mmCIF file of C-alpha atoms in Angstrom:
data_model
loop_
_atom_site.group_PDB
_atom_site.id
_atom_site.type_symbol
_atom_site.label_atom_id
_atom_site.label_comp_id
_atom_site.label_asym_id
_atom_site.label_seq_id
_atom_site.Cartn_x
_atom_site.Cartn_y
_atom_site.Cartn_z
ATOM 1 C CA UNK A 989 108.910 68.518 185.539
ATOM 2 C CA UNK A 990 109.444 66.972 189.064
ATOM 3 C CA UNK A 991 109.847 63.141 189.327
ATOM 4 C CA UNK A 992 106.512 62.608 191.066
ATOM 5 C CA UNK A 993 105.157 59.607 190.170
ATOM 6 C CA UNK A 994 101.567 58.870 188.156
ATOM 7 C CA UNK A 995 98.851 56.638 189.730
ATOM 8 C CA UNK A 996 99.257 54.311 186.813
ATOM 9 C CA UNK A 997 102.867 54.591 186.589
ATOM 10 C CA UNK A 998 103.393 53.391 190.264
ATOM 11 C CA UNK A 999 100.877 50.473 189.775
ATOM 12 C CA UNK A 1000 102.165 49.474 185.860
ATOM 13 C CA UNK A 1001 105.787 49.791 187.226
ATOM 14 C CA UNK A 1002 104.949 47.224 190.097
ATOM 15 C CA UNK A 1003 103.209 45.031 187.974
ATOM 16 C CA UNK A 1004 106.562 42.930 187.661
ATOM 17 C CA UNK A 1005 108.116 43.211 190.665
ATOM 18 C CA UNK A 1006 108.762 41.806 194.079
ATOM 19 C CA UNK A 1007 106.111 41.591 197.322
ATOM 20 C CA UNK A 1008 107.302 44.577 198.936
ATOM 21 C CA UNK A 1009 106.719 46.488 195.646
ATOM 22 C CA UNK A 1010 103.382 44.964 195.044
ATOM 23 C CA UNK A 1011 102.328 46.632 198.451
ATOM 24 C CA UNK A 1012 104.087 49.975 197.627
ATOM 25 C CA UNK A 1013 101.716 49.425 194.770
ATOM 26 C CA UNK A 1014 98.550 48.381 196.775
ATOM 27 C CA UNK A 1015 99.372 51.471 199.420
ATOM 28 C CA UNK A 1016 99.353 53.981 196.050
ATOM 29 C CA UNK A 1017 95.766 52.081 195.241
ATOM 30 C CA UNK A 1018 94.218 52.571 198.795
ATOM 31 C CA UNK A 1019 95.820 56.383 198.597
ATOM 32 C CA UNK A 1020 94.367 56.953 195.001
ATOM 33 C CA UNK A 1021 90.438 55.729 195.822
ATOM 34 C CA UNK A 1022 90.880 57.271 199.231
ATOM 35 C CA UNK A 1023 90.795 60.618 197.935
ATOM 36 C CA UNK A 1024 88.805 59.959 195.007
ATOM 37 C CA UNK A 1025 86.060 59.049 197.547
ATOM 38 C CA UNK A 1026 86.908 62.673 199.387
ATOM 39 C CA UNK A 1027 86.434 64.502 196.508
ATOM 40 C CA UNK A 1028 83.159 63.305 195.011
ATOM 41 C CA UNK A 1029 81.408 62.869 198.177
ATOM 42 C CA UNK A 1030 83.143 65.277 200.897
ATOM 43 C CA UNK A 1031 80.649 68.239 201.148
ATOM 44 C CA UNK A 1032 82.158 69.869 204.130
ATOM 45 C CA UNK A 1033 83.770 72.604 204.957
ATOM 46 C CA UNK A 1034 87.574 72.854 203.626
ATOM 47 C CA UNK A 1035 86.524 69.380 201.982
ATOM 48 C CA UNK A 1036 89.149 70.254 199.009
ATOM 49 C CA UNK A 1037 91.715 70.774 201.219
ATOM 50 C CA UNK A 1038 91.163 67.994 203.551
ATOM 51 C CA UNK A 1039 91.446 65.808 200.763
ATOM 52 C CA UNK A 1040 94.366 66.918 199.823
ATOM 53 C CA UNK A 1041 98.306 65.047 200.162
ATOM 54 C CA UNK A 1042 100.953 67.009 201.454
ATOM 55 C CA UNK A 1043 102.837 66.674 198.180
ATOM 56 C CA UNK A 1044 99.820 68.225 196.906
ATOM 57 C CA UNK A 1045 100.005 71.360 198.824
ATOM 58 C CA UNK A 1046 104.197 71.383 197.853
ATOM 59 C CA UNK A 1047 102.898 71.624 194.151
ATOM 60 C CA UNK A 1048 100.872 74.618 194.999
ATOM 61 C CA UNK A 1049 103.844 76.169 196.678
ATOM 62 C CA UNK A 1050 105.060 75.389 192.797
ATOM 63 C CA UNK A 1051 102.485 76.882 191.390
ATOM 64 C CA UNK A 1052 102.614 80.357 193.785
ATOM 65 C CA UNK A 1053 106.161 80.822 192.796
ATOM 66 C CA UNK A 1054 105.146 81.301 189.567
ATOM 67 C CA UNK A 1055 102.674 83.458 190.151
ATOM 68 C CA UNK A 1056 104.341 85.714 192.048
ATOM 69 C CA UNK A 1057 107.526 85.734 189.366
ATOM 70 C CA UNK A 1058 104.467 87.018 187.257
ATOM 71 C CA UNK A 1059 103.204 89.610 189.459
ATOM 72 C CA UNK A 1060 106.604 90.876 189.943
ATOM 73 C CA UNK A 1061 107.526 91.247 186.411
ATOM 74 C CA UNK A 1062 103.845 93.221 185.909
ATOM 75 C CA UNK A 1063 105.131 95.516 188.512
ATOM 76 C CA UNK A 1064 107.992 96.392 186.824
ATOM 77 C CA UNK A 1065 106.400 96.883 183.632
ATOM 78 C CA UNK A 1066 104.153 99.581 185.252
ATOM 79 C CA UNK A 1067 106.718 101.197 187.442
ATOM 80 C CA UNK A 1068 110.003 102.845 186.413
ATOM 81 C CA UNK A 1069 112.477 100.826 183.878
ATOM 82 C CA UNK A 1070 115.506 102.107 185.451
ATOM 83 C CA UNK A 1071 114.679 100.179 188.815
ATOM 84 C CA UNK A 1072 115.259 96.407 188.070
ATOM 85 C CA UNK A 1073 114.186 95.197 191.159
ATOM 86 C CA UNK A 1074 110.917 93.612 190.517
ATOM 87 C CA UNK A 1075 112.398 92.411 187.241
ATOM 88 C CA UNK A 1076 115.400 90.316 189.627
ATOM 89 C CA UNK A 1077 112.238 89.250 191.951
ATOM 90 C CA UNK A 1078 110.578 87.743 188.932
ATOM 91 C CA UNK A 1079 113.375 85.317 188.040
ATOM 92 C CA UNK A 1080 114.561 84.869 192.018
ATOM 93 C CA UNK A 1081 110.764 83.250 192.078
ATOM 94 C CA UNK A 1082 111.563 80.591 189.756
ATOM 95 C CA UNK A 1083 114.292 78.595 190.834
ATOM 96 C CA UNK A 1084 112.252 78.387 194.232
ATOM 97 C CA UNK A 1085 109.745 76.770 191.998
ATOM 98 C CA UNK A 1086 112.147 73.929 191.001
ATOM 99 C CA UNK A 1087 112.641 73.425 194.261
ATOM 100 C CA UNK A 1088 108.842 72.721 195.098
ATOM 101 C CA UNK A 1089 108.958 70.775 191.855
ATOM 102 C CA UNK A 1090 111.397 68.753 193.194
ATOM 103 C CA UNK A 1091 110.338 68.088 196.816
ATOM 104 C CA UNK A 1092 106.795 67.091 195.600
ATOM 105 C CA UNK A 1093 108.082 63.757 194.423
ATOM 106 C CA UNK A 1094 109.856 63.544 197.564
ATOM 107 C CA UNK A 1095 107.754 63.688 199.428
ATOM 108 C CA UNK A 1096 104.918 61.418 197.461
ATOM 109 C CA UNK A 1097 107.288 58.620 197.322
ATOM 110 C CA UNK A 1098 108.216 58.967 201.169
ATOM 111 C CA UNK A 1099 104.826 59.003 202.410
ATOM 112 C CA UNK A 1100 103.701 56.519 199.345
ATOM 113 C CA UNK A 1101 100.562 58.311 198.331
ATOM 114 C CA UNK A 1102 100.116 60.014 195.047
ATOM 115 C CA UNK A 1103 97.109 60.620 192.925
ATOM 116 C CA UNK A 1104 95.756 61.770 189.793
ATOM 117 C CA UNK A 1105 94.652 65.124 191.303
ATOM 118 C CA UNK A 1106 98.430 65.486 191.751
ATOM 119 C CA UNK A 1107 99.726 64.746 188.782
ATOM 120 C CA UNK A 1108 97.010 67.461 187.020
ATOM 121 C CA UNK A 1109 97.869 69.741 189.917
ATOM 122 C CA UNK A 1110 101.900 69.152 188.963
ATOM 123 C CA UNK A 1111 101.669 69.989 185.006
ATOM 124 C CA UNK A 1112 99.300 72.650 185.699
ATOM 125 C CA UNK A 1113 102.035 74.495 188.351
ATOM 126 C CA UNK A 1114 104.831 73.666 186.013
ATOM 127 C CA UNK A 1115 102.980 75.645 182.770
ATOM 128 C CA UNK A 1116 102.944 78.583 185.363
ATOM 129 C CA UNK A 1117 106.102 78.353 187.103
ATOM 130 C CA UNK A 1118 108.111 77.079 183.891
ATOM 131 C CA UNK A 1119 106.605 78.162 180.831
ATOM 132 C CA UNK A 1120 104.263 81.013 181.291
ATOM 133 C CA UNK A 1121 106.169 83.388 183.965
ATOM 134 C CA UNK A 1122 109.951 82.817 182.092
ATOM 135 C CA UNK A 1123 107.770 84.017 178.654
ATOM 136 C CA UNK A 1124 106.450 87.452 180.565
ATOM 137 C CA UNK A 1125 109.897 87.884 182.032
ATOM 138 C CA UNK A 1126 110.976 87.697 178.208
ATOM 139 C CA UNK A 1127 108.221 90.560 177.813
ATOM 140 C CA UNK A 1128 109.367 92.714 180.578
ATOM 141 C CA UNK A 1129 112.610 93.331 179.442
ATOM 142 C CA UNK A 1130 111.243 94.671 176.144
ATOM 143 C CA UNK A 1131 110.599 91.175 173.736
ATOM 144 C CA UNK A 1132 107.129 92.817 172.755
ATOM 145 C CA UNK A 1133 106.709 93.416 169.746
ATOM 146 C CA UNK A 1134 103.512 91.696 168.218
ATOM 147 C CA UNK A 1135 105.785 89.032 166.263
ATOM 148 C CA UNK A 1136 107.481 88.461 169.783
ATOM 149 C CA UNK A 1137 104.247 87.644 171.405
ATOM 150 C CA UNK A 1138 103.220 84.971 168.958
ATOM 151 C CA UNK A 1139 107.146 83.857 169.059
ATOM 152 C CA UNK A 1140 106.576 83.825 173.213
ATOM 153 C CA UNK A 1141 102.793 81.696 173.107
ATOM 154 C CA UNK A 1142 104.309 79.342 170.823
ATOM 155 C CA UNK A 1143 106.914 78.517 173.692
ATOM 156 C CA UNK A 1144 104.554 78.346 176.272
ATOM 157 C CA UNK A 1145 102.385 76.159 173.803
ATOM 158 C CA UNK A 1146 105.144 73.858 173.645
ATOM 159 C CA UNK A 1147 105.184 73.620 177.703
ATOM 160 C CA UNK A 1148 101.687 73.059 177.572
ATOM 161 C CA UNK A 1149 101.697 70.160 174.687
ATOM 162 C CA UNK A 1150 105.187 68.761 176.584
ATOM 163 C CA UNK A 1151 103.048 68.354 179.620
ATOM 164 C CA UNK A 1152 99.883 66.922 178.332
ATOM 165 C CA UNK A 1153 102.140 64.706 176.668
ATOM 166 C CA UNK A 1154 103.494 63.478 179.604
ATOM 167 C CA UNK A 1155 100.700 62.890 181.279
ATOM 168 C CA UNK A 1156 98.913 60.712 178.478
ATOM 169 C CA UNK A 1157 102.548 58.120 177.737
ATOM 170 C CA UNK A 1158 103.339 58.071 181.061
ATOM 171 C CA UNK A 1159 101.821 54.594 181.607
ATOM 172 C CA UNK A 1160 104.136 54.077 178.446
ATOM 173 C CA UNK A 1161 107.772 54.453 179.264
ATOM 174 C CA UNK A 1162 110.142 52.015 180.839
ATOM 175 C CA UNK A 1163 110.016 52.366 184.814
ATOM 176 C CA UNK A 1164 112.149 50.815 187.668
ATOM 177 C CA UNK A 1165 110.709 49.167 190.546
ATOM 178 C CA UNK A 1166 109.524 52.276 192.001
ATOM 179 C CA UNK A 1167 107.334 53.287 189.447
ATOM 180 C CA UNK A 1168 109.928 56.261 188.338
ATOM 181 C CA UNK A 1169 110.375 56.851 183.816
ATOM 182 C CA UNK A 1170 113.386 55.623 183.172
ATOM 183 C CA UNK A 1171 114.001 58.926 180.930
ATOM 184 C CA UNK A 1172 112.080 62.026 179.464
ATOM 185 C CA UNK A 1173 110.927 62.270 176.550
ATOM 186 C CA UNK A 1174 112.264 65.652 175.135
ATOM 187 C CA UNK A 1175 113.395 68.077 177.469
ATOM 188 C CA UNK A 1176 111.869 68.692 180.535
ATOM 189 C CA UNK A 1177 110.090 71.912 181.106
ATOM 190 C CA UNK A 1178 112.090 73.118 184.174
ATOM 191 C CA UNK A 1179 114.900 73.610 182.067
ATOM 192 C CA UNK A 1180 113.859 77.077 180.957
ATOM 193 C CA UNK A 1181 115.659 77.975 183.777
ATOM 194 C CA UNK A 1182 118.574 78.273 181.646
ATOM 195 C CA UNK A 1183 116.591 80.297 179.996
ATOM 196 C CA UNK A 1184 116.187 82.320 183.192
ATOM 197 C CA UNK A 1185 119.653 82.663 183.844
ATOM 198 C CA UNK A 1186 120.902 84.081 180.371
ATOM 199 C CA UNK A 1187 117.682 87.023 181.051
ATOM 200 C CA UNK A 1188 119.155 87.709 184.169
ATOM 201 C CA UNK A 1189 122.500 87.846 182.957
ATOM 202 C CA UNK A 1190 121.173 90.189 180.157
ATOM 203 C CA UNK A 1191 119.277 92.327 182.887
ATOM 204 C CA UNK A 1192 122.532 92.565 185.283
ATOM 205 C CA UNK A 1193 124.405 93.977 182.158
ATOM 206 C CA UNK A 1194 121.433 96.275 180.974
ATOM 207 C CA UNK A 1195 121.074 94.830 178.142
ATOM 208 C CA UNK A 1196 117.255 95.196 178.001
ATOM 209 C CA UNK A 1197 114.442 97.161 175.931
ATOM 210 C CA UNK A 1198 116.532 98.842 173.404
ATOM 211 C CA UNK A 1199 119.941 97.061 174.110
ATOM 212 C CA UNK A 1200 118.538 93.455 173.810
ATOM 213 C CA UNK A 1201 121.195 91.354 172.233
ATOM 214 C CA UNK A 1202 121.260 91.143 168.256
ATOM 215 C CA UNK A 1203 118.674 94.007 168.035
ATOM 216 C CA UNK A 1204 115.272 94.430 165.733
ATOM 217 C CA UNK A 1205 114.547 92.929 162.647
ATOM 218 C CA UNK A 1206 112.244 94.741 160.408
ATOM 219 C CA UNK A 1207 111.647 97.822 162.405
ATOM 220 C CA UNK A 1208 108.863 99.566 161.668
ATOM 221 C CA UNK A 1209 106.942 97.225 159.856
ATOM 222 C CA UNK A 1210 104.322 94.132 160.992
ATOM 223 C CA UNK A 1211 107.330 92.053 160.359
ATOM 224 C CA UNK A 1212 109.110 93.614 163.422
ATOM 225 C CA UNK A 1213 110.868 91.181 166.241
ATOM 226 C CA UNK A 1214 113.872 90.390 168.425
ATOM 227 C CA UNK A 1215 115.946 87.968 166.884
ATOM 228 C CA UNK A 1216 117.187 86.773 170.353
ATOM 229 C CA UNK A 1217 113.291 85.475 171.124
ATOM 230 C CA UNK A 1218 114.349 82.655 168.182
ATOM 231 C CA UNK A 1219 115.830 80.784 171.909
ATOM 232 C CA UNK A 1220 112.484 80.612 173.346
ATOM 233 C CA UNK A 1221 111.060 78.858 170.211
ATOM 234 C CA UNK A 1222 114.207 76.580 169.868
ATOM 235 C CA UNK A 1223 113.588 75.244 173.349
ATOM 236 C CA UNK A 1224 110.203 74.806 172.423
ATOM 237 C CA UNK A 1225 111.142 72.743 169.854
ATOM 238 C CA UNK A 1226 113.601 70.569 172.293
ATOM 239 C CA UNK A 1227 110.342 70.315 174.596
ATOM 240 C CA UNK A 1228 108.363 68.702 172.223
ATOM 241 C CA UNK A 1229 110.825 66.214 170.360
ATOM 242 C CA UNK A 1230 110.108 62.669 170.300
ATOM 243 C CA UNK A 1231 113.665 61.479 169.546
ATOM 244 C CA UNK A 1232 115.370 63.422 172.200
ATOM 245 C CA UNK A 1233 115.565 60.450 175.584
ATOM 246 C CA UNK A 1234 117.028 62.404 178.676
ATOM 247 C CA UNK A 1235 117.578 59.869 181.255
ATOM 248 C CA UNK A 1236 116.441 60.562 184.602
ATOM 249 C CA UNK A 1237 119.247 60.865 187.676
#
C-alpha cells in the first residue's frame, strides 16, 4: 500500500497544526470538491480523464502492472512449461508496480491534491498488482489443485478485507503534520513481494508443477493440496491482524 494520503486523513491530520498546514489542508479541500464537481457534472468528451490528478494516472500505471503480470502468467499456462519466460515476465511486472505504488504518494503530496477517487483508485490497483496477480503466479507454477484455489482466494480475500480496512480507519490512526499514518495496521499488502521473490527463486531452480517444494498432500483424493500454499494463507493472516503496528519510514 503506497503512502498516499486520504482526503480525510490530510484534513483530520491538520486539524491541530500550524498555518502553513491548515492551508496544505485548505489546498487538499479546494483539490477534493474541484474534482468532485468534474465528475458529477463534466459531460464532455474525455471528462473522466480530465478530471483526473496526475497521481491518479501513476495508480493506473499500478494497476496495468498487474495486469499485465496476469496476462503473462496466462500465457505461460497455455504455451509450453519448459519455456519460463512469460512466467519471469509475470513477477518482473510486479515490483514495477511498487514502484507506481510508491510514486503516487509522491507525487500527491508534491503537487498537494489528493482525492477520494484516488484513494478507491489506489486499493483497487493494489488488489490487482499485490494480491490477485502474485495468487495466479502461485497457479502457474502448478499450486492448482481445487484445495489450492480456495487456499489462493482466501489470500487475495485477505488483500481485499486489508484494503477496505484501510480505507474505512484511516481517519482513525495517529498522523503527523502532513496527514501521513503514523503506522499500518497489519502488514501492508505490497509485501507479497516477498512472496514474489521466493516463486521466482523456486522457478529459477525448477522447482515448479511436480517439483514444488514439500510436495502433495492427499493425492488423489478431494483433500489434495500443496503444503507450500500454507505461506500464502499465513500472510493473509499477517494482512489482516489488528495487533500487528508496522511503523511507517
Amino acid at each position: 500500500m503506497s503512502k498516499r494520503p486520504s482526503y480525510a486523513s490530510v484534513a483530520n491530520g491538520a486539524a491541530a497544526q500550524d498555518d502553513s498546514t491548515s492551508a496544505a489542508a485548505a489546498e487538499f479541500d479546494r483539490s477534493h470538491d474541484k474534482q468532485k464537481i468534474l465528475f458529477s457534472t463534466d459531460a464532455g468528451h474525455f471528462s473522466l480523464i480530465r478530471a483526473m490528478h496526475l497521481a491518479d494516472l501513476i495508480t493506473e500505471l499500478n494497476g496495468l502492472c498487474g495486469i499485465l503480470s496476469l496476462f503473462s502468467s496466462l500465457r505461460y499456462c497455455l504455451g509450453d512449461p519448459a519455456d519460463k519466460t512469460n512466467l519471469y515476465y509475470a513477477l518482473a511486472f510486479l515490483p514495477f508496480g511498487l514502484f507506481f505504488d510508491f510514486m503516487d504518494g509522491k507525487v500527491a503530496r508534491w503537487r498537494n491534491k489528493s482525492s477520494m477517487m484516488g484513494q478507491e483508485l489506489d486499493s483497487l490497483a493494489d488488489l490487482i498488482s499485490f494480491g490477485v496477480a502474485p495468487a495466479v503466479v502461485a497457479f502457474a507454477i502448478g499450486i492448482r489443485t481445487p484445495l489450492d484455489h480456495l487456499c489462493l482466494g482466501f489470500f487475495i480475500l485477505c488483500g481485499l478485507t486489508r484494503l477496505a480496512r484501510f480505507n474505512v480507519t484511516a481517519t482513525a490512526i495517529p498522523k503527523d503534520a502532513n496527514g501521513k499514518a503514523a503506522y499500518f495496521e497489519g502488514t501492508p499488502i505490497p509485501t507479497t513481494l516477498g512472496l514474489d521473490a521466493i516463486m521466482a527463486y523456486w522457478v529459477s531452480q525448477g522447482w515448479i508443477h511436480d517439483s514444488l517444494p514439500l510436495g502433495t498432500m492427499f493425492q488423489g483424493t478431494a483433500l489434495e493440496f500443496h503444503p507450500i500454499v500454507l505461506i500464502f494463507m499465513l500472510h493473509g493472516c499477517l494482512m489482516t491482524s489488528k495487533t500487528i503496528h508496522i511503523p511507517k519510514p
